[in-house]
């Protein structure tokens, strides 16, 4: 049979940004896949070398526009740890609450977009409706819906308010998640298109550096929140599912939304007991990090995110490097799409939750 | 088999439930959203002392201070509405208003000019 080269993307509507997959087909079977990235490259790492830390902070939200809080938290955390700034309990609880809300928003969008890839339209609107509640709350406290820029070195910009909105969200969400599950989880078409497709076994996952939900859906209990200093005193069980296929990655994300609600409830309790906002903001104007190398990590919605800064004691870092989860998931497509059918290509790549701004940086 | 039919009926029920709900969207040009109190919209400057802290925290270089004409300029084409200048201004001179409709027919009008009033005490 003759081979056919097919370009999937970069302008394909279900590639979540601009990803080009160069597929080699034999009939309808994919025999090789070559991801071509870089269409969304903005030079995030190079930009840091010219800007001061405070100038770089607002740009960090744009690395992953669906989960901006995680990246500003990383940069803030690096500076705080380097300068030895301690966070008060209330600031920690505020950060945990916002991070988890952000994670829910990100997963909700993923559910909508993934089902849209498979051809189901209604879950997209339902998921976006609930995501809107969270974004409205973000807008209320931070001023913008996605580019929040709310965390600053040493704390947060302003004290948090209208916690009843958060309570409203976490009261509504479980019912809505039940609705999604009624619509999606055992839908025969959905099950046929995802069960047993895109199987990612443990060994491959480790070899390709996969982290986050994708890894936990393959039965590996690895959640970086467990050792995170922000999550101290918070009780939660990392979602671990055996199954390793697209369906279990979907299921893991749904369960993770529920787990995040659980974490938010505990953070709200801390916020109720700690009423005073105590924080020592770092003066950003002459901020320099002491000479040395710094590395910090956090569990972002799309896997482990980490930052590496090499400082020579100047106003801007000598070198700054981001590690993002999606970058590794894109690389995985080489392996996981081999042998799959063309109509499953979108379903499998969608299930890995790839966000291209995060890949290209 | 029956289980599958049951699930299809259940999902149909969910969809029908949504038929009787009010729309969540807004007909934009006719009806407008009122942004919340802290909304980061078009920047407005009042009583600027010209100290220049905002210049040093602005990530995109949108702010220029013209000392000769005593003029404070914000280029909305460059501004990314991060709110750094608002947060770090020692005099509270820059505020971000609720204005979000910023499309204009002339790009020159996107550069906002504000007078610098009062001397900076630190100079």
Short mmCIF file of C-alpha atoms in Angstrom, two decimals:
data_model
loop_
_atom_site.label_atom_id
_atom_site.label_comp_id
_atom_site.label_asym_id
_atom_site.label_seq_id
_atom_site.Cartn_x
_atom_site.Cartn_y
_atom_site.Cartn_z
CA UNK A 1 0.00 0.00 0.00
CA UNK A 2 1.35 3.44 -0.85
CA UNK A 3 2.20 5.82 1.93
CA UNK A 4 0.59 9.19 2.32
CA UNK A 5 1.95 12.20 4.16
CA UNK A 6 -0.69 14.26 5.88
CA UNK A 7 -0.34 17.54 7.69
CA UNK A 8 -2.71 17.79 10.61
CA UNK A 9 -2.79 21.45 11.47
CA UNK A 10 -1.31 23.97 12.22
CA UNK A 11 -4.69 25.59 11.61
CA UNK A 12 -6.81 22.63 12.55
CA UNK A 13 -9.65 23.61 14.90
CA UNK A 14 -9.01 20.79 17.35
CA UNK A 15 -5.30 21.19 17.86
CA UNK A 16 -5.77 23.59 20.81
CA UNK A 17 -3.56 26.29 19.46
CA UNK A 18 -1.24 25.86 16.56
CA UNK A 19 0.23 22.38 16.55
CA UNK A 20 1.28 20.73 13.33
CA UNK A 21 1.42 16.97 13.25
CA UNK A 22 3.13 15.47 10.23
CA UNK A 23 1.47 12.09 9.93
CA UNK A 24 2.55 9.29 7.67
CA UNK A 25 -0.39 7.13 6.75
CA UNK A 26 -0.76 3.69 5.35
CA UNK A 27 -4.39 3.45 4.47
CA UNK A 28 -6.01 4.82 7.58
CA UNK A 29 -3.30 3.67 9.92
CA UNK A 30 -0.72 6.10 11.24
CA UNK A 31 2.76 4.69 10.91
CA UNK A 32 4.68 7.71 12.12
CA UNK A 33 3.94 11.04 13.69
CA UNK A 34 6.20 14.03 13.85
CA UNK A 35 4.99 16.97 15.95
CA UNK A 36 6.12 20.35 14.68
CA UNK A 37 6.00 22.98 17.37
CA UNK A 38 7.07 26.60 17.63
CA UNK A 39 4.21 28.42 15.93
CA UNK A 40 3.34 30.15 19.18
CA UNK A 41 6.85 30.89 20.35
CA UNK A 42 7.05 34.24 22.12
CA UNK A 43 10.49 34.03 23.62
CA UNK A 44 9.30 33.86 27.21
CA UNK A 45 12.66 32.65 28.50
CA UNK A 46 14.76 35.13 26.55
CA UNK A 47 12.49 37.98 27.58
CA UNK A 48 13.27 37.31 31.23
CA UNK A 49 16.93 38.07 30.66
CA UNK A 50 16.17 41.68 29.79
CA UNK A 51 13.35 42.49 32.20
CA UNK A 52 13.51 42.92 35.93
CA UNK A 53 11.67 40.37 38.07
CA UNK A 54 8.66 42.59 38.65
CA UNK A 55 8.42 43.43 34.96
CA UNK A 56 8.51 39.75 34.09
CA UNK A 57 5.81 38.78 36.59
CA UNK A 58 2.74 39.86 34.53
CA UNK A 59 4.05 38.08 31.43
CA UNK A 60 4.26 34.76 33.24
CA UNK A 61 0.46 34.38 33.24
CA UNK A 62 0.63 34.11 29.49
CA UNK A 63 2.74 30.96 29.46
CA UNK A 64 -0.39 28.97 30.09
CA UNK A 65 -3.36 31.23 29.74
CA UNK A 66 -5.73 28.64 31.16
CA UNK A 67 -3.80 28.23 34.39
CA UNK A 68 -1.94 31.49 34.82
CA UNK A 69 -1.97 31.42 38.59
CA UNK A 70 0.34 28.41 38.71
CA UNK A 71 3.10 30.13 36.81
CA UNK A 72 2.95 33.39 38.72
CA UNK A 73 2.97 31.32 41.90
CA UNK A 74 6.16 29.62 40.70
CA UNK A 75 7.97 32.86 40.00
CA UNK A 76 6.78 34.42 43.26
CA UNK A 77 7.79 31.31 45.16
CA UNK A 78 11.30 31.33 43.72
CA UNK A 79 11.84 34.94 44.73
CA UNK A 80 10.32 34.40 48.17
CA UNK A 81 12.42 31.33 48.88
CA UNK A 82 15.56 33.04 47.65
CA UNK A 83 15.00 36.06 49.88
CA UNK A 84 13.69 34.01 52.80
CA UNK A 85 10.23 35.55 52.93
CA UNK A 86 7.73 33.58 54.99
CA UNK A 87 4.09 33.55 54.00
CA UNK A 88 1.36 33.83 56.60
CA UNK A 89 -1.36 31.21 56.87
CA UNK A 90 -3.98 33.41 55.26
CA UNK A 91 -1.84 34.16 52.22
CA UNK A 92 -1.14 30.46 51.80
CA UNK A 93 -4.84 29.63 52.02
CA UNK A 94 -5.71 32.36 49.51
CA UNK A 95 -3.14 30.99 47.11
CA UNK A 96 -4.28 27.41 47.53
CA UNK A 97 -7.89 28.39 46.98
CA UNK A 98 -7.17 30.35 43.83
CA UNK A 99 -4.85 27.67 42.45
CA UNK A 100 -7.48 25.00 42.92
CA UNK A 101 -10.22 27.17 41.41
CA UNK A 102 -7.90 27.71 38.49
CA UNK A 103 -7.32 23.98 38.19
CA UNK A 104 -11.07 23.38 38.11
CA UNK A 105 -11.51 26.04 35.43
CA UNK A 106 -8.75 24.47 33.38
CA UNK A 107 -10.18 20.96 33.67
CA UNK A 108 -13.68 22.21 32.84
CA UNK A 109 -12.39 23.80 29.69
CA UNK A 110 -10.61 20.58 28.85
CA UNK A 111 -13.80 18.55 29.25
CA UNK A 112 -15.64 20.93 26.94
CA UNK A 113 -12.90 21.04 24.33
CA UNK A 114 -12.25 17.30 24.40
CA UNK A 115 -15.90 16.47 23.86
CA UNK A 116 -16.00 19.07 21.11
CA UNK A 117 -13.11 17.22 19.43
CA UNK A 118 -15.18 14.06 19.54
CA UNK A 119 -18.15 15.83 18.02
CA UNK A 120 -20.35 16.45 21.06
CA UNK A 121 -21.37 20.07 21.29
CA UNK A 122 -23.56 20.45 24.37
CA UNK A 123 -20.95 19.56 27.06
CA UNK A 124 -18.82 22.39 25.70
CA UNK A 125 -21.48 24.95 26.53
CA UNK A 126 -22.25 23.42 29.91
CA UNK A 127 -18.60 23.32 30.90
CA UNK A 128 -18.05 26.89 29.77
CA UNK A 129 -21.05 28.06 31.74
CA UNK A 130 -19.59 26.73 34.98
CA UNK A 131 -16.12 27.95 34.09
CA UNK A 132 -17.65 31.38 33.67
CA UNK A 133 -18.62 31.43 37.37
CA UNK A 134 -14.98 30.90 38.33
CA UNK A 135 -13.68 33.46 35.85
CA UNK A 136 -16.25 35.99 37.09
CA UNK A 137 -14.90 35.48 40.59
CA UNK A 138 -11.33 35.92 39.38
CA UNK A 139 -12.37 39.12 37.64
CA UNK A 140 -13.96 40.36 40.82
CA UNK A 141 -10.85 40.00 42.96
CA UNK A 142 -7.98 40.29 40.51
CA UNK A 143 -9.41 42.63 37.90
CA UNK A 144 -9.10 40.38 34.90
CA UNK A 145 -10.45 37.05 33.84
CA UNK A 146 -7.38 35.22 32.67
CA UNK A 147 -4.27 37.40 32.95
CA UNK A 148 -4.76 37.73 36.67
CA UNK A 149 -1.38 38.99 37.85
CA UNK A 150 -2.63 38.76 41.41
CA UNK A 151 0.26 37.16 43.26
CA UNK A 152 3.16 39.47 44.05
CA UNK A 153 6.49 38.78 45.68
CA UNK A 154 5.71 38.22 49.34
CA UNK A 155 1.95 37.88 49.18
CA UNK A 156 -1.06 38.89 47.17
CA UNK A 157 -2.15 42.23 45.74
CA UNK A 158 -5.18 42.77 47.91
CA UNK A 159 -7.08 40.85 50.51
CA UNK A 160 -9.63 38.40 49.24
CA UNK A 161 -13.32 39.15 49.55
CA UNK A 162 -16.80 37.82 48.70
CA UNK A 163 -16.01 34.29 49.79
CA UNK A 164 -19.72 33.51 49.47
CA UNK A 165 -19.13 33.39 45.71
CA UNK A 166 -16.63 30.59 46.20
CA UNK A 167 -19.05 28.78 48.48
CA UNK A 168 -21.70 29.17 45.82
CA UNK A 169 -19.34 27.71 43.20
CA UNK A 170 -18.40 24.70 45.27
CA UNK A 171 -22.04 24.11 46.14
CA UNK A 172 -23.13 24.22 42.51
CA UNK A 173 -20.25 22.30 40.94
CA UNK A 174 -20.89 18.77 42.29
CA UNK A 175 -24.38 18.78 40.78
CA UNK A 176 -23.06 20.04 37.49
CA UNK A 177 -20.29 17.46 37.44
CA UNK A 178 -23.00 14.85 37.97
CA UNK A 179 -24.74 16.26 34.90
CA UNK A 180 -21.57 15.93 32.83
CA UNK A 181 -21.10 12.39 33.99
CA UNK A 182 -24.69 11.56 33.07
CA UNK A 183 -24.07 13.00 29.63
CA UNK A 184 -20.60 11.73 28.96
CA UNK A 185 -19.10 8.99 31.13
CA UNK A 186 -21.06 6.01 29.88
CA UNK A 187 -22.26 7.41 26.62
CA UNK A 188 -21.80 4.51 24.16
CA UNK A 189 -20.28 6.66 21.42
CA UNK A 190 -17.86 8.31 23.83
CA UNK A 191 -16.87 4.99 25.36
CA UNK A 192 -16.22 3.44 21.97
CA UNK A 193 -14.04 6.30 20.89
CA UNK A 194 -11.98 6.47 24.07
CA UNK A 195 -11.87 3.09 25.85
CA UNK A 196 -8.73 1.21 24.96
CA UNK A 197 -7.52 4.04 22.70
CA UNK A 198 -4.23 5.79 23.25
CA UNK A 199 -2.98 3.41 25.90
CA UNK A 200 -0.10 4.88 27.86
CA UNK A 201 1.63 2.27 29.98
CA UNK A 202 3.71 3.17 33.02
CA UNK A 203 7.07 2.55 31.42
CA UNK A 204 6.39 4.74 28.39
CA UNK A 205 5.02 7.44 30.63
CA UNK A 206 8.19 7.45 32.72
CA UNK A 207 10.43 7.36 29.67
CA UNK A 208 8.69 10.34 28.11
CA UNK A 209 8.61 12.36 31.31
CA UNK A 210 4.83 12.49 31.57
CA UNK A 211 3.52 13.91 34.81
CA UNK A 212 0.24 15.13 36.21
CA UNK A 213 -3.16 13.68 35.49
CA UNK A 214 -1.95 11.77 32.45
CA UNK A 215 0.49 9.84 34.61
CA UNK A 216 -1.97 9.32 37.45
CA UNK A 217 -4.50 7.93 34.99
CA UNK A 218 -1.90 5.26 34.21
CA UNK A 219 -1.91 4.10 37.80
CA UNK A 220 1.12 5.91 39.19
CA UNK A 221 0.62 7.70 42.45
CA UNK A 222 2.70 10.81 41.85
CA UNK A 223 1.21 14.11 42.90
CA UNK A 224 3.58 16.97 43.66
CA UNK A 225 0.95 18.66 45.79
CA UNK A 226 1.58 16.12 48.53
CA UNK A 227 5.00 17.59 49.33
CA UNK A 228 4.11 21.15 48.43
CA UNK A 229 4.60 23.63 51.26
CA UNK A 230 1.44 25.55 50.31
CA UNK A 231 -0.68 22.45 50.82
CA UNK A 232 0.60 21.78 54.32
CA UNK A 233 -2.18 20.77 56.67
CA UNK A 234 -4.54 20.01 53.82
CA UNK A 235 -5.92 16.54 53.53
CA UNK A 236 -6.50 15.13 50.10
CA UNK A 237 -6.11 11.94 48.16
CA UNK A 238 -4.39 12.12 44.79
CA UNK A 239 -6.62 10.70 42.08
CA UNK A 240 -5.06 7.50 40.81
CA UNK A 241 -6.80 5.36 38.23
CA UNK A 242 -5.72 2.20 36.46
CA UNK A 243 -6.70 2.03 32.86
CA UNK A 244 -4.18 4.17 31.05
CA UNK A 245 -6.47 4.94 28.10
CA UNK A 246 -8.19 8.11 26.94
CA UNK A 247 -11.31 7.25 28.91
CA UNK A 248 -9.46 6.97 32.21
CA UNK A 249 -7.70 10.27 31.56
CA UNK A 250 -11.15 11.81 31.20
CA UNK A 251 -12.36 10.10 34.36
CA UNK A 252 -9.29 11.19 36.31
CA UNK A 253 -9.92 14.81 35.41
CA UNK A 254 -13.53 14.61 36.50
CA UNK A 255 -12.46 13.06 39.81
CA UNK A 256 -9.77 15.69 40.19
CA UNK A 257 -12.39 18.43 39.97
CA UNK A 258 -14.13 16.79 42.94
CA UNK A 259 -10.84 16.53 44.82
CA UNK A 260 -10.13 20.22 44.16
CA UNK A 261 -13.52 21.13 45.59
CA UNK A 262 -12.50 19.20 48.69
CA UNK A 263 -9.26 21.19 48.94
CA UNK A 264 -11.07 24.50 48.47
CA UNK A 265 -13.43 23.62 51.33
CA UNK A 266 -10.44 23.16 53.64
CA UNK A 267 -8.83 26.38 52.44
CA UNK A 268 -12.07 28.24 53.13
CA UNK A 269 -12.00 26.93 56.70
CA UNK A 270 -8.50 28.35 57.17
CA UNK A 271 -9.63 31.67 55.68
CA UNK A 272 -12.49 31.83 58.17
CA UNK A 273 -10.23 31.32 61.16
CA UNK A 274 -7.41 33.61 59.96
CA UNK A 275 -9.10 36.94 59.35
CA UNK A 276 -6.08 39.28 59.27
CA UNK A 277 -4.00 39.57 56.16
CA UNK A 278 -0.37 39.79 57.20
CA UNK A 279 2.18 40.05 54.49
CA UNK A 280 5.53 41.64 53.93
CA UNK A 281 5.71 42.63 50.30
CA UNK A 282 9.14 42.68 48.72
CA UNK A 283 10.12 46.06 47.32
CA UNK A 284 10.40 45.25 43.63
CA UNK A 285 12.36 48.28 42.47
CA UNK A 286 15.83 47.17 43.47
CA UNK A 287 15.03 43.47 43.73
CA UNK A 288 17.95 41.18 43.03
CA UNK A 289 18.33 37.52 43.81
CA UNK A 290 21.56 36.45 45.50
CA UNK A 291 24.01 34.74 43.20
CA UNK A 292 23.15 31.11 42.61
CA UNK A 293 20.75 28.69 41.02
CA UNK A 294 17.13 28.28 42.06
CA UNK A 295 14.60 25.66 41.15
CA UNK A 296 10.97 25.35 42.22
CA UNK A 297 8.17 23.07 41.15
CA UNK A 298 4.41 22.86 41.38
CA UNK A 299 1.68 20.51 40.23
CA UNK A 300 -0.02 22.40 37.40
CA UNK A 301 -3.18 21.08 35.69
CA UNK A 302 -1.11 19.74 32.82
CA UNK A 303 1.64 18.11 34.81
CA UNK A 304 4.69 19.18 36.70
CA UNK A 305 5.65 22.78 36.08
CA UNK A 306 8.99 24.00 37.28
CA UNK A 307 11.19 27.02 36.98
CA UNK A 308 14.94 27.26 36.95
CA UNK A 309 16.66 30.58 37.53
CA UNK A 310 20.35 31.24 37.40
CA UNK A 311 21.14 34.56 38.97
CA UNK A 312 24.40 36.46 38.92
CA UNK A 313 23.13 38.96 41.45
CA UNK A 314 21.82 41.38 38.84
CA UNK A 315 18.38 42.86 38.37
CA UNK A 316 17.31 40.30 35.82
CA UNK A 317 18.08 36.58 35.77
CA UNK A 318 21.08 35.35 33.82
CA UNK A 319 19.04 32.42 32.56
CA UNK A 320 15.48 31.35 33.18
CA UNK A 321 14.01 28.05 32.10
CA UNK A 322 10.47 26.73 32.31
CA UNK A 323 9.50 23.11 32.46
CA UNK A 324 5.90 22.63 31.41
CA UNK A 325 3.82 19.47 31.31
CA UNK A 326 2.38 19.83 27.82
CA UNK A 327 5.81 19.92 26.20
CA UNK A 328 6.34 16.31 27.19
CA UNK A 329 2.82 15.30 26.19
CA UNK A 330 3.41 16.61 22.67
CA UNK A 331 6.55 14.51 22.41
CA UNK A 332 4.56 11.51 23.55
CA UNK A 333 2.38 11.78 20.43
CA UNK A 334 5.24 10.30 18.41
CA UNK A 335 4.89 7.07 20.31
CA UNK A 336 1.23 6.95 21.22
CA UNK A 337 -0.17 7.72 17.76
CA UNK A 338 1.90 5.04 16.07
CA UNK A 339 -0.46 2.30 14.99
CA UNK A 340 -3.62 4.26 15.77
CA UNK A 341 -6.21 5.15 13.18
CA UNK A 342 -6.48 8.62 11.72
CA UNK A 343 -9.88 9.32 13.27
CA UNK A 344 -8.47 8.53 16.68
CA UNK A 345 -5.56 10.93 16.28
CA UNK A 346 -7.56 13.94 17.44
CA UNK A 347 -9.26 11.99 20.21
CA UNK A 348 -5.94 10.76 21.58
CA UNK A 349 -4.08 14.05 21.30
CA UNK A 350 -7.07 15.80 22.85
CA UNK A 351 -7.11 13.45 25.80
CA UNK A 352 -3.55 14.41 26.75
CA UNK A 353 -4.64 18.02 27.40
CA UNK A 354 -2.05 19.78 25.31
CA UNK A 355 -1.96 23.54 25.45
CA UNK A 356 0.31 25.02 22.84
CA UNK A 357 1.35 28.32 24.45
CA UNK A 358 2.74 26.19 27.24
CA UNK A 359 4.68 24.05 24.78
CA UNK A 360 6.19 26.85 22.74
CA UNK A 361 6.59 29.38 25.56
CA UNK B 1 -28.10 -3.17 26.37
CA UNK B 2 -30.69 -1.87 28.85
CA UNK B 3 -27.94 -0.09 30.69
CA UNK B 4 -26.94 1.77 27.54
CA UNK B 5 -30.53 2.76 26.83
CA UNK B 6 -30.84 3.90 30.43
CA UNK B 7 -27.79 6.11 30.06
CA UNK B 8 -29.06 7.59 26.82
CA UNK B 9 -32.37 8.42 28.49
CA UNK B 10 -30.53 9.96 31.43
CA UNK B 11 -28.44 12.14 29.14
CA UNK B 12 -31.56 13.13 27.19
CA UNK B 13 -33.10 14.18 30.49
CA UNK B 14 -30.07 16.38 31.26
CA UNK B 15 -30.33 18.06 27.88
CA UNK B 16 -34.07 18.64 28.18
CA UNK B 17 -33.58 20.08 31.65
CA UNK B 18 -31.44 22.76 30.11
CA UNK B 19 -34.08 23.69 27.55
CA UNK B 20 -36.12 25.41 30.21
CA UNK B 21 -33.35 27.53 31.67
CA UNK B 22 -32.68 31.16 31.03
CA UNK B 23 -29.85 31.98 28.60
CA UNK B 24 -26.53 32.74 30.24
CA UNK B 25 -25.22 34.92 27.42
CA UNK B 26 -25.84 38.62 26.83
CA UNK B 27 -26.74 40.38 23.57
CA UNK B 28 -23.60 42.44 23.65
CA UNK B 29 -24.00 45.77 21.86
CA UNK B 30 -27.50 46.30 23.21
CA UNK B 31 -26.84 45.11 26.75
CA UNK B 32 -23.53 45.67 28.45
CA UNK B 33 -21.80 44.09 31.40
CA UNK B 34 -20.87 46.36 34.27
CA UNK B 35 -17.35 45.35 35.21
CA UNK B 36 -16.56 44.72 38.89
CA UNK B 37 -14.97 47.30 41.19
CA UNK B 38 -11.35 46.23 40.72
CA UNK B 39 -11.57 45.83 36.95
CA UNK B 40 -8.36 46.61 35.12
CA UNK B 41 -9.53 48.67 32.17
CA UNK B 42 -8.37 51.91 30.57
CA UNK B 43 -5.82 53.64 32.82
CA UNK B 44 -6.67 57.09 34.15
CA UNK B 45 -4.03 59.38 35.67
CA UNK B 46 -4.67 62.16 38.16
CA UNK B 47 -2.24 64.28 40.16
CA UNK B 48 0.86 62.56 38.78
CA UNK B 49 4.06 63.81 40.42
CA UNK B 50 6.32 62.42 37.75
CA UNK B 51 8.42 60.28 40.09
CA UNK B 52 8.87 57.53 37.51
CA UNK B 53 8.24 54.40 39.57
CA UNK B 54 5.72 53.24 36.99
CA UNK B 55 8.38 53.40 34.29
CA UNK B 56 10.44 50.87 36.18
CA UNK B 57 7.67 48.34 36.77
CA UNK B 58 5.96 48.53 33.38
CA UNK B 59 6.75 45.32 31.46
CA UNK B 60 5.98 46.60 27.99
CA UNK B 61 7.33 50.14 28.02
CA UNK B 62 3.92 51.66 27.46
CA UNK B 63 4.52 54.61 29.79
CA UNK B 64 6.58 57.64 28.80
CA UNK B 65 7.15 60.78 30.82
CA UNK B 66 7.80 63.88 28.74
CA UNK B 67 9.66 66.22 31.09
CA UNK B 68 9.80 69.13 28.61
CA UNK B 69 6.06 69.37 28.10
CA UNK B 70 5.21 68.07 31.58
CA UNK B 71 3.25 65.29 30.05
CA UNK B 72 2.51 61.71 31.09
CA UNK B 73 1.83 59.39 28.17
CA UNK B 74 0.38 55.90 28.14
CA UNK B 75 0.39 54.05 24.87
CA UNK B 76 -2.67 51.79 24.90
CA UNK B 77 -1.28 49.86 21.94
CA UNK B 78 1.56 48.65 24.14
CA UNK B 79 -0.23 48.51 27.49
CA UNK B 80 -1.03 44.95 28.61
CA UNK B 81 -3.29 46.08 31.50
CA UNK B 82 -1.25 44.21 34.07
CA UNK B 83 -1.87 46.82 36.75
CA UNK B 84 1.73 46.99 37.98
CA UNK B 85 1.81 50.79 37.70
CA UNK B 86 -1.42 51.10 39.66
CA UNK B 87 -0.19 48.85 42.42
CA UNK B 88 3.26 50.35 42.85
CA UNK B 89 2.50 54.06 42.29
CA UNK B 90 3.50 55.70 45.59
CA UNK B 91 1.00 58.55 45.14
CA UNK B 92 -1.95 56.49 43.95
CA UNK B 93 -2.06 58.62 40.82
CA UNK B 94 -2.73 55.90 38.25
CA UNK B 95 -6.09 54.20 38.48
CA UNK B 96 -7.53 51.63 36.16
CA UNK B 97 -11.07 52.54 35.19
CA UNK B 98 -13.88 50.27 34.13
CA UNK B 99 -13.61 51.34 30.49
CA UNK B 100 -13.20 48.30 28.28
CA UNK B 101 -14.36 49.48 24.86
CA UNK B 102 -11.09 50.80 23.55
CA UNK B 103 -11.50 50.50 19.78
CA UNK B 104 -10.95 53.80 17.99
CA UNK B 105 -10.79 54.86 14.37
CA UNK B 106 -7.53 56.76 14.79
CA UNK B 107 -4.52 55.07 16.34
CA UNK B 108 -3.05 58.39 17.47
CA UNK B 109 -5.92 58.66 19.93
CA UNK B 110 -4.76 55.48 21.61
CA UNK B 111 -1.87 57.38 23.18
CA UNK B 112 -3.32 58.98 26.28
CA UNK B 113 -1.84 62.29 27.43
CA UNK B 114 -2.13 63.44 31.00
CA UNK B 115 -0.58 66.54 32.54
CA UNK B 116 1.93 66.12 35.37
CA UNK B 117 0.64 68.20 38.25
CA UNK B 118 2.62 69.17 41.37
CA UNK B 119 6.30 68.62 41.97
CA UNK B 120 7.62 65.35 43.29
CA UNK B 121 8.57 65.89 46.93
CA UNK B 122 11.51 63.56 46.70
CA UNK B 123 13.29 65.54 43.95
#
